[in-house]
GROMACS .gro file of C-alpha atoms in nm:
model
  462
    1MET     CA    1   2.132  27.018  17.765
    2GLN     CA    2   1.942  27.325  17.876
    3ILE     CA    3   2.039  27.651  17.710
    4GLU     CA    4   2.033  27.960  17.929
    5GLN     CA    5   2.055  28.300  17.770
    6GLU     CA    6   1.910  28.541  18.025
    7PRO     CA    7   1.983  28.584  18.397
    8ASN     CA    8   1.713  28.474  18.639
    9ILE     CA    9   1.498  28.706  18.852
   10ASN     CA   10   1.725  28.681  19.158
   11ASN     CA   11   2.029  28.786  18.955
   12ILE     CA   12   1.838  29.085  18.813
   13GLN     CA   13   1.736  29.196  19.163
   14ALA     CA   14   2.091  29.149  19.289
   15THR     CA   15   2.220  29.359  19.000
   16ARG     CA   16   1.994  29.651  19.097
   17ARG     CA   17   2.134  29.650  19.451
   18SER     CA   18   2.460  29.802  19.335
   19ASN     CA   19   2.757  29.814  19.567
   20PHE     CA   20   2.820  30.180  19.650
   21LEU     CA   21   3.188  30.132  19.723
   22GLY     CA   22   3.232  29.931  19.405
   23LYS     CA   23   3.070  30.208  19.202
   24ILE     CA   24   3.315  30.457  19.351
   25PHE     CA   25   3.606  30.237  19.243
   26GLU     CA   26   3.451  30.200  18.898
   27TYR     CA   27   3.430  30.577  18.852
   28ILE     CA   28   3.787  30.618  18.982
   29PHE     CA   29   3.903  30.355  18.734
   30TYR     CA   30   3.743  30.534  18.439
   31PHE     CA   31   3.890  30.862  18.562
   32GLN     CA   32   4.241  30.714  18.578
   33CYS     CA   33   4.197  30.576  18.226
   34VAL     CA   34   4.119  30.926  18.097
   35PHE     CA   35   4.401  31.072  18.309
   36THR     CA   36   4.650  30.817  18.171
   37ILE     CA   37   4.545  30.889  17.812
   38VAL     CA   38   4.588  31.264  17.861
   39LEU     CA   39   4.920  31.228  18.046
   40THR     CA   40   5.082  30.985  17.803
   41SER     CA   41   4.954  31.180  17.502
   42PHE     CA   42   5.116  31.494  17.640
   43PHE     CA   43   5.452  31.326  17.699
   44ALA     CA   44   5.443  31.139  17.366
   45ILE     CA   45   5.372  31.458  17.167
   46ARG     CA   46   5.635  31.649  17.364
   47GLY     CA   47   5.887  31.374  17.295
   48ILE     CA   48   5.818  31.375  16.922
   49PHE     CA   49   5.865  31.751  16.883
   50SER     CA   50   6.148  31.791  17.134
   51ASN     CA   51   6.494  31.840  16.984
   52ASP     CA   52   6.671  31.950  17.301
   53ASP     CA   53   6.794  31.613  17.429
   54ASP     CA   54   7.080  31.451  17.239
   55HIS     CA   55   7.080  31.157  17.484
   56PHE     CA   56   6.742  31.024  17.372
   57HIS     CA   57   6.712  30.858  17.031
   58PRO     CA   58   6.353  30.761  16.942
   59VAL     CA   59   6.471  30.537  16.656
   60MET     CA   60   6.669  30.330  16.907
   61TRP     CA   61   6.401  30.333  17.178
   62TYR     CA   62   6.070  30.261  17.007
   63PRO     CA   63   6.150  29.965  16.773
   64PRO     CA   64   6.288  29.740  17.054
   65SER     CA   65   6.003  29.838  17.286
   66LEU     CA   66   5.729  29.781  17.030
   67THR     CA   67   5.889  29.454  16.917
   68ALA     CA   68   5.887  29.332  17.277
   69ILE     CA   69   5.516  29.410  17.300
   70GLY     CA   70   5.448  29.206  16.987
   71VAL     CA   71   5.657  28.916  17.119
   72SER     CA   72   5.471  28.929  17.451
   73ALA     CA   73   5.133  28.899  17.276
   74ILE     CA   74   5.243  28.604  17.062
   75THR     CA   75   5.407  28.427  17.358
   76ALA     CA   76   5.100  28.473  17.578
   77PHE     CA   77   4.866  28.327  17.318
   78LEU     CA   78   5.098  28.032  17.251
   79LEU     CA   79   5.138  27.954  17.622
   80GLN     CA   80   4.765  27.934  17.688
   81SER     CA   81   4.715  27.730  17.372
   82LEU     CA   82   4.985  27.481  17.478
   83THR     CA   83   4.839  27.449  17.827
   84SER     CA   84   4.484  27.391  17.707
   85ARG     CA   85   4.589  27.134  17.446
   86ASN     CA   86   4.837  26.937  17.656
   87PRO     CA   87   4.841  27.022  18.031
   88PHE     CA   88   5.104  26.757  18.110
   89LYS     CA   89   5.363  26.889  17.863
   90ALA     CA   90   5.279  27.248  17.953
   91MET     CA   91   5.334  27.190  18.326
   92LYS     CA   92   5.672  27.030  18.265
   93ALA     CA   93   5.784  27.293  18.015
   94ILE     CA   94   5.678  27.593  18.224
   95PHE     CA   95   5.787  27.472  18.570
   96TRP     CA   96   6.118  27.313  18.471
   97PHE     CA   97   6.236  27.484  18.153
   98MET     CA   98   6.067  27.794  18.011
   99SER     CA   99   6.019  28.004  18.323
  100PRO     CA  100   6.353  27.943  18.503
  101ILE     CA  101   6.571  27.936  18.191
  102ALA     CA  102   6.412  28.247  18.037
  103THR     CA  103   6.448  28.434  18.369
  104ILE     CA  104   6.815  28.340  18.404
  105LEU     CA  105   6.883  28.442  18.043
  106LEU     CA  106   6.712  28.777  18.102
  107GLY     CA  107   6.929  28.836  18.409
  108SER     CA  108   7.243  28.745  18.214
  109LEU     CA  109   7.144  28.990  17.941
  110ILE     CA  110   7.103  29.272  18.193
  111ILE     CA  111   7.438  29.187  18.357
  112SER     CA  112   7.606  29.217  18.017
  113VAL     CA  113   7.534  29.593  18.020
  114GLY     CA  114   7.848  29.621  18.232
  115ASN     CA  115   7.757  29.891  18.486
  116GLY     CA  116   7.666  29.872  18.855
  117ALA     CA  117   7.292  29.907  18.804
  118GLY     CA  118   7.292  29.636  18.541
  119PHE     CA  119   7.500  29.402  18.756
  120GLY     CA  120   7.279  29.446  19.065
  121THR     CA  121   6.953  29.414  18.874
  122GLY     CA  122   7.078  29.120  18.670
  123ILE     CA  123   7.198  28.928  18.976
  124LEU     CA  124   6.855  28.966  19.138
  125VAL     CA  125   6.687  28.837  18.821
  126VAL     CA  126   6.927  28.540  18.797
  127ILE     CA  127   6.865  28.451  19.162
  128SER     CA  128   6.491  28.464  19.094
  129GLY     CA  129   6.538  28.220  18.807
  130ILE     CA  130   6.734  27.982  19.030
  131VAL     CA  131   6.463  28.001  19.297
  132ILE     CA  132   6.199  27.920  19.034
  133SER     CA  133   6.398  27.616  18.919
  134LEU     CA  134   6.437  27.491  19.278
  135ASN     CA  135   6.065  27.542  19.334
  136GLY     CA  136   6.001  27.331  19.023
  137CYS     CA  137   6.182  27.041  19.191
  138ARG     CA  138   6.000  27.094  19.520
  139VAL     CA  139   5.650  27.075  19.368
  140ILE     CA  140   5.701  26.743  19.185
  141PRO     CA  141   5.487  26.549  19.441
  142ARG     CA  142   5.192  26.781  19.370
  143LEU     CA  143   5.227  26.782  18.993
  144ALA     CA  144   5.009  26.482  18.911
  145TYR     CA  145   4.713  26.614  19.113
  146ALA     CA  146   4.741  26.960  18.957
  147ILE     CA  147   4.742  26.812  18.606
  148ASP     CA  148   4.444  26.594  18.692
  149VAL     CA  149   4.240  26.888  18.824
  150LEU     CA  150   4.333  27.106  18.527
  151SER     CA  151   4.233  26.830  18.283
  152HIS     CA  152   3.893  26.787  18.451
  153SER     CA  153   3.840  27.164  18.459
  154LEU     CA  154   3.913  27.193  18.087
  155ASP     CA  155   3.664  26.923  17.994
  156HIS     CA  156   3.416  27.210  17.954
  157THR     CA  157   3.599  27.464  17.739
  158PRO     CA  158   3.391  27.782  17.697
  159PRO     CA  159   3.286  27.839  17.336
  160LYS     CA  160   3.431  28.152  17.173
  161LYS     CA  161   3.695  28.179  17.446
  162ASN     CA  162   3.969  28.235  17.185
  163CYS     CA  163   3.779  28.541  17.058
  164ILE     CA  164   3.767  28.690  17.408
  165ILE     CA  165   4.136  28.618  17.468
  166PHE     CA  166   4.227  28.771  17.131
  167LEU     CA  167   4.026  29.087  17.204
  168ALA     CA  168   4.179  29.118  17.552
  169ILE     CA  169   4.535  29.075  17.422
  170LEU     CA  170   4.468  29.316  17.134
  171ALA     CA  171   4.341  29.580  17.379
  172SER     CA  172   4.646  29.519  17.599
  173VAL     CA  173   4.880  29.559  17.300
  174PHE     CA  174   4.733  29.897  17.201
  175TYR     CA  175   4.730  30.014  17.563
  176SER     CA  176   5.093  29.906  17.615
  177CYS     CA  177   5.207  30.077  17.293
  178PHE     CA  178   5.038  30.393  17.412
  179LEU     CA  179   5.216  30.381  17.750
  180VAL     CA  180   5.553  30.303  17.592
  181ALA     CA  181   5.511  30.612  17.373
  182GLY     CA  182   5.444  30.820  17.685
  183ILE     CA  183   5.742  30.678  17.875
  184GLY     CA  184   5.962  30.742  17.571
  185GLY     CA  185   5.845  31.103  17.574
  186ILE     CA  186   5.937  31.130  17.943
  187ALA     CA  187   6.288  31.008  17.859
  188THR     CA  188   6.347  31.321  17.648
  189THR     CA  189   6.335  31.552  17.951
  190ARG     CA  190   6.523  31.338  18.206
  191THR     CA  191   6.397  31.555  18.495
  192ARG     CA  192   6.356  31.410  18.844
  193ILE     CA  193   5.984  31.484  18.869
  194ASP     CA  194   5.920  31.311  18.537
  195GLU     CA  195   6.126  31.000  18.614
  196PHE     CA  196   6.036  30.956  18.981
  197VAL     CA  197   5.674  31.077  18.980
  198PHE     CA  198   5.512  31.036  18.639
  199VAL     CA  199   5.674  30.704  18.541
  200PRO     CA  200   5.561  30.530  18.865
  201VAL     CA  201   5.213  30.681  18.820
  202ILE     CA  202   5.192  30.545  18.465
  203LEU     CA  203   5.314  30.201  18.579
  204LEU     CA  204   5.057  30.191  18.861
  205CYS     CA  205   4.781  30.283  18.617
  206GLN     CA  206   4.906  30.009  18.386
  207PHE     CA  207   4.897  29.756  18.671
  208TRP     CA  208   4.538  29.841  18.761
  209THR     CA  209   4.416  29.842  18.401
  210MET     CA  210   4.580  29.509  18.317
  211GLN     CA  211   4.439  29.357  18.636
  212VAL     CA  212   4.091  29.474  18.537
  213ILE     CA  213   4.124  29.321  18.188
  214LYS     CA  214   4.241  28.992  18.341
  215ASN     CA  215   3.963  28.985  18.599
  216VAL     CA  216   3.695  29.061  18.340
  217ILE     CA  217   3.798  28.738  18.166
  218LEU     CA  218   3.816  28.562  18.503
  219VAL     CA  219   3.460  28.661  18.598
  220THR     CA  220   3.318  28.590  18.251
  221VAL     CA  221   3.470  28.243  18.206
  222SER     CA  222   3.416  28.135  18.566
  223ARG     CA  223   3.047  28.218  18.529
  224VAL     CA  224   3.011  28.012  18.210
  225ASN     CA  225   3.197  27.713  18.353
  226TYR     CA  226   3.032  27.738  18.694
  227LYS     CA  227   2.692  27.696  18.530
  228ARG     CA  228   2.815  27.388  18.347
  229PHE     CA  229   2.968  27.229  18.656
  230LYS     CA  230   2.683  27.323  18.888
  231ASN     CA  231   2.368  27.283  18.679
  232SER     CA  232   2.486  27.130  18.349
  233THR     CA  233   2.350  27.439  18.175
  234GLU     CA  234   2.522  27.620  17.890
  235PHE     CA  235   2.556  27.997  17.890
  236ASP     CA  236   2.660  28.206  17.592
  237THR     CA  237   3.011  28.342  17.647
  238PHE     CA  238   2.951  28.679  17.481
  239VAL     CA  239   2.630  28.728  17.680
  240ALA     CA  240   2.830  28.659  17.995
  241LEU     CA  241   3.096  28.910  17.885
  242ARG     CA  242   2.837  29.178  17.809
  243GLU     CA  243   2.664  29.133  18.145
  244THR     CA  244   2.999  29.131  18.327
  245LEU     CA  245   3.092  29.466  18.172
  246ARG     CA  246   2.746  29.603  18.249
  247ASP     CA  247   2.686  29.474  18.602
  248SER     CA  248   3.013  29.371  18.770
  249MET     CA  249   3.270  29.635  18.677
  250GLY     CA  250   3.252  29.800  19.019
  251SER     CA  251   3.342  29.478  19.200
  252ILE     CA  252   3.608  29.395  18.941
  253CYS     CA  253   3.773  29.738  18.968
  254MET     CA  254   3.773  29.718  19.347
  255GLY     CA  255   3.894  29.357  19.353
  256SER     CA  256   4.169  29.432  19.101
  257ILE     CA  257   4.333  29.648  19.368
  258SER     CA  258   4.234  29.475  19.692
  259VAL     CA  259   4.296  29.111  19.593
  260PRO     CA  260   4.664  29.146  19.483
  261VAL     CA  261   4.742  29.384  19.771
  262PHE     CA  262   4.587  29.154  20.032
  263ALA     CA  263   4.759  28.853  19.873
  264ALA     CA  264   5.096  29.031  19.895
  265ILE     CA  265   5.037  29.118  20.261
  266TYR     CA  266   4.935  28.758  20.331
  267GLY     CA  267   5.247  28.623  20.159
  268PHE     CA  268   5.468  28.860  20.359
  269ALA     CA  269   5.296  28.754  20.684
  270GLN     CA  270   5.345  28.387  20.592
  271THR     CA  271   5.716  28.450  20.542
  272MET     CA  272   5.739  28.623  20.880
  273LYS     CA  273   5.564  28.328  21.044
  274LEU     CA  274   5.801  28.077  20.883
  275LEU     CA  275   6.100  28.280  21.003
  276ASP     CA  276   5.945  28.306  21.351
  277VAL     CA  277   5.976  28.685  21.356
  278CYS     CA  278   5.844  28.882  21.652
  279CYS     CA  279   5.468  28.952  21.626
  280ALA     CA  280   5.447  28.706  21.334
  281ASN     CA  281   5.129  28.539  21.465
  282CYS     CA  282   4.957  28.875  21.511
  283CYS     CA  283   5.053  28.986  21.158
  284PHE     CA  284   4.944  28.652  21.014
  285GLY     CA  285   4.604  28.676  21.185
  286PHE     CA  286   4.556  29.028  21.050
  287ALA     CA  287   4.659  28.919  20.698
  288SER     CA  288   4.423  28.620  20.711
  289LYS     CA  289   4.139  28.854  20.801
  290LEU     CA  290   4.224  29.080  20.508
  291VAL     CA  291   4.228  28.787  20.265
  292SER     CA  292   3.879  28.687  20.378
  293TYR     CA  293   3.760  29.031  20.258
  294GLY     CA  294   3.930  29.007  19.918
  295ASN     CA  295   4.048  28.690  19.743
  296ARG     CA  296   4.046  28.552  19.391
  297TRP     CA  297   3.779  28.290  19.472
  298GLY     CA  298   3.529  28.568  19.525
  299PHE     CA  299   3.529  28.647  19.153
  300VAL     CA  300   3.329  28.328  19.089
  301HIS     CA  301   3.036  28.461  19.295
  302VAL     CA  302   3.086  28.811  19.155
  303GLY     CA  303   3.004  28.673  18.812
  304GLU     CA  304   2.733  28.424  18.904
  305HIS     CA  305   2.550  28.598  19.190
  306ARG     CA  306   2.638  28.964  19.118
  307LYS     CA  307   2.776  29.009  19.469
  308GLY     CA  308   3.022  29.275  19.575
  309ILE     CA  309   3.380  29.154  19.597
  310VAL     CA  310   3.388  29.169  19.979
  311ARG     CA  311   3.071  28.964  20.033
  312ALA     CA  312   3.164  28.725  19.750
  313SER     CA  313   3.512  28.668  19.896
  314MET     CA  314   3.375  28.600  20.243
  315ASP     CA  315   3.108  28.361  20.116
  316THR     CA  316   3.334  28.159  19.886
  317LEU     CA  317   3.612  28.129  20.143
  318GLU     CA  318   3.364  28.011  20.406
  319LEU     CA  319   3.221  27.765  20.153
  320LEU     CA  320   3.565  27.623  20.071
  321LYS     CA  321   3.656  27.590  20.438
  322GLY     CA  322   3.326  27.419  20.516
  323SER     CA  323   3.392  27.165  20.240
  324GLN     CA  324   3.744  27.092  20.371
  325LEU     CA  325   3.895  27.233  20.054
  326GLU     CA  326   4.116  27.499  20.212
  327LYS     CA  327   4.425  27.277  20.231
  328VAL     CA  328   4.345  27.113  19.899
  329ILE     CA  329   4.350  27.443  19.710
  330GLY     CA  330   4.665  27.532  19.903
  331SER     CA  331   4.834  27.226  19.753
  332ASP     CA  332   4.706  27.296  19.400
  333LEU     CA  333   4.960  27.431  19.151
  334ASN     CA  334   4.735  27.590  18.890
  335ALA     CA  335   4.763  27.942  19.035
  336THR     CA  336   5.142  27.896  19.037
  337LEU     CA  337   5.123  27.775  18.677
  338CYS     CA  338   4.948  28.097  18.571
  339PHE     CA  339   5.204  28.306  18.760
  340LEU     CA  340   5.499  28.124  18.601
  341CYS     CA  341   5.341  28.162  18.257
  342GLY     CA  342   5.342  28.535  18.321
  343VAL     CA  343   5.706  28.521  18.433
  344ALA     CA  344   5.802  28.316  18.126
  345GLY     CA  345   5.619  28.554  17.892
  346GLY     CA  346   5.773  28.856  18.062
  347SER     CA  347   6.125  28.713  18.049
  348ILE     CA  348   6.096  28.620  17.681
  349SER     CA  349   5.966  28.970  17.601
  350GLY     CA  350   6.245  29.126  17.807
  351ILE     CA  351   6.504  28.921  17.618
  352ALA     CA  352   6.357  29.025  17.281
  353GLY     CA  353   6.354  29.395  17.364
  354GLY     CA  354   6.678  29.394  17.564
  355ALA     CA  355   6.878  29.207  17.298
  356TRP     CA  356   6.774  29.460  17.033
  357ALA     CA  357   6.857  29.749  17.266
  358LEU     CA  358   7.196  29.592  17.345
  359ALA     CA  359   7.274  29.587  16.973
  360VAL     CA  360   7.177  29.950  16.904
  361HIS     CA  361   7.211  30.144  17.233
  362LYS     CA  362   7.344  29.974  17.548
  363SER     CA  363   7.216  30.240  17.790
  364TYR     CA  364   6.853  30.149  17.706
  365VAL     CA  365   6.887  29.778  17.790
  366ILE     CA  366   6.779  29.790  18.156
  367GLN     CA  367   6.480  30.017  18.099
  368ILE     CA  368   6.349  29.840  17.791
  369SER     CA  369   6.405  29.493  17.942
  370LEU     CA  370   6.218  29.575  18.262
  371TYR     CA  371   5.929  29.753  18.088
  372ALA     CA  372   5.905  29.462  17.842
  373PHE     CA  373   5.907  29.213  18.130
  374LEU     CA  374   5.614  29.388  18.298
  375ILE     CA  375   5.415  29.401  17.975
  376GLY     CA  376   5.491  29.037  17.895
  377TYR     CA  377   5.397  28.932  18.248
  378TYR     CA  378   5.060  29.107  18.227
  379MET     CA  379   4.992  28.960  17.882
  380GLY     CA  380   5.070  28.612  18.009
  381ARG     CA  381   4.837  28.649  18.306
  382ILE     CA  382   4.559  28.781  18.084
  383ALA     CA  383   4.595  28.491  17.838
  384MET     CA  384   4.597  28.234  18.121
  385ALA     CA  385   4.301  28.391  18.303
  386TRP     CA  386   4.043  28.162  18.138
  387LEU     CA  387   4.228  27.847  18.254
  388HIS     CA  388   4.253  27.985  18.606
  389ALA     CA  389   3.883  28.073  18.596
  390SER     CA  390   3.796  27.718  18.489
  391VAL     CA  391   3.984  27.568  18.784
  392MET     CA  392   3.827  27.816  19.029
  393ALA     CA  393   3.476  27.743  18.899
  394TYR     CA  394   3.548  27.369  18.930
  395TYR     CA  395   3.645  27.400  19.298
  396VAL     CA  396   3.358  27.630  19.395
  397ALA     CA  397   3.099  27.415  19.215
  398PHE     CA  398   3.242  27.104  19.385
  399ALA     CA  399   3.221  27.274  19.725
  400GLU     CA  400   2.853  27.351  19.669
  401ASN     CA  401   2.755  27.007  19.539
  402PRO     CA  402   3.033  26.744  19.571
  403ARG     CA  403   2.791  26.456  19.499
  404SER     CA  404   2.698  26.586  19.155
  405ILE     CA  405   2.740  26.340  18.870
  406VAL     CA  406   2.980  26.592  18.710
  407PHE     CA  407   3.232  26.516  18.987
  408LEU     CA  408   3.194  26.139  18.970
  409ASN     CA  409   3.560  26.086  18.875
  410SER     CA  410   3.695  26.401  19.040
  411PRO     CA  411   4.043  26.379  19.197
  412ILE     CA  412   3.942  26.615  19.479
  413PRO     CA  413   3.795  26.354  19.723
  414GLY     CA  414   4.111  26.144  19.693
  415GLN     CA  415   4.327  26.448  19.766
  416ILE     CA  416   4.116  26.535  20.072
  417GLU     CA  417   4.157  26.180  20.200
  418ASP     CA  418   4.533  26.182  20.141
  419ILE     CA  419   4.575  26.508  20.332
  420ARG     CA  420   4.358  26.379  20.617
  421ARG     CA  421   4.559  26.055  20.638
  422LEU     CA  422   4.886  26.245  20.652
  423GLU     CA  423   4.759  26.480  20.925
  424ASN     CA  424   4.620  26.198  21.141
  425ALA     CA  425   4.921  25.971  21.103
  426SER     CA  426   5.179  25.940  21.378
  427SER     CA  427   5.530  26.067  21.315
  428SER     CA  428   5.662  25.710  21.273
  429SER     CA  429   5.412  25.623  20.998
  430ARG     CA  430   5.427  25.955  20.809
  431SER     CA  431   5.742  25.854  20.623
  432GLN     CA  432   5.569  25.537  20.506
  433ILE     CA  433   5.262  25.732  20.391
  434ARG     CA  434   5.482  25.983  20.209
  435GLU     CA  435   5.659  25.698  20.032
  436GLU     CA  436   5.320  25.557  19.929
  437PHE     CA  437   5.223  25.901  19.798
  438ARG     CA  438   5.548  25.923  19.599
  439GLN     CA  439   5.485  25.583  19.445
  440GLN     CA  440   5.130  25.685  19.354
  441ILE     CA  441   5.264  26.003  19.197
  442ARG     CA  442   5.521  25.807  18.995
  443ASP     CA  443   5.248  25.574  18.872
  444GLN     CA  444   5.021  25.867  18.783
  445ILE     CA  445   5.297  26.047  18.593
  446GLU     CA  446   5.389  25.729  18.405
  447GLU     CA  447   5.022  25.685  18.315
  448LEU     CA  448   5.007  26.046  18.193
  449VAL     CA  449   5.318  25.990  17.981
  450ARG     CA  450   5.169  25.673  17.829
  451THR     CA  451   4.841  25.852  17.758
  452ASP     CA  452   5.026  26.144  17.602
  453ASP     CA  453   5.229  25.910  17.379
  454CYS     CA  454   4.916  25.726  17.270
  455ASN     CA  455   4.744  26.054  17.181
  456ALA     CA  456   5.049  26.166  16.985
  457ARG     CA  457   5.056  25.842  16.787
  458ARG     CA  458   4.682  25.869  16.718
  459GLU     CA  459   4.728  26.224  16.584
  460LEU     CA  460   5.013  26.106  16.360
  461ASN     CA  461   4.802  25.822  16.223
  462LEU     CA  462   4.519  26.062  16.149
   0.00000   0.00000   0.00000
């Protein structure tokens, strides 16, 4: 196997043609980091030395909050470890048990506060948990394919990936502790401008920073795995990380804002189209255009070809459409898996912090639970970023060279054929085809269960 340590000449030339807009976003990102440090330091110091507010008790605020951060880090690392070791068990546990049950328990905890705000917030959280559980039943027909793709994507696990994940989670823990200290300091004043201006500003800065950390892992790992899938070459993971931080931060900072915003607009437009709302088609067309300028698939080319996020998003989306993969990736569940891992991690963290707050000071339960949920969600997404990057690199490499020997046993061609058969079938024969699909899925799941049992017995014998 060829070992590649340095980027080729084309990549060096592409690096020198820096994206001006990306550089602006990079400088803005560094500025907001400094601004957040100064702002939270000010509020934290003011909170420590303030004795004017008898309603705020630091001893009852900080231990539950910091404990929730620790729980979120441990949960995130365990979730990604479970998924990488046993995708089949992880899919079942996260879709059907961990995510919905933890969310419902978090909602029940918030309801137990006993006031109107707690009841309203808790009901919304419980409803979200029920929706997640119903979605887990709805996606059963797509489960076998998603597990198959994830298993093939993880055949090439990046070396030293645990070190990168550990460093990212460690940085997130320190950053989150810093922000919690600042928010605790804001709670000592209880003024409107502090609660309704500075807290949202801090949370927005946290969102952007956590997205950047996640996408740095996404770009780094997708580059390493893309080289393996595309050229069967091996690239040092730490070299990829260093070059990502040096050359691609502008695109990552810009994409960390544009990609989630465009995805949210696209999801809203899809909902309007399903409900047949007035102007739904116009909104959906506009949202589809936005997504072509910023989507998660573009991060693969950001890492490998040093493109700006806009050009990379347009190129990768066009590549996937040209390879008839657009509907295939729409039916894949691995992005949903990463999202639900974040929800599960956030809910478990919220329960840990909220339960402690309920025991010592009931009025802190809602705040601590929601802040802990956000932190746990971000931690979960960061920990799962390398798995998501592996799947993305697998799809993009397949789109560029589907006849490669690497994809000899790939499940993607079969999925393309199944979707094509279903689309071309008449309405009378679609039910028969769906029944055939269900039977195939049952057989695949039974085979996965048998394989899993055999592996478990082999490990016990060893």
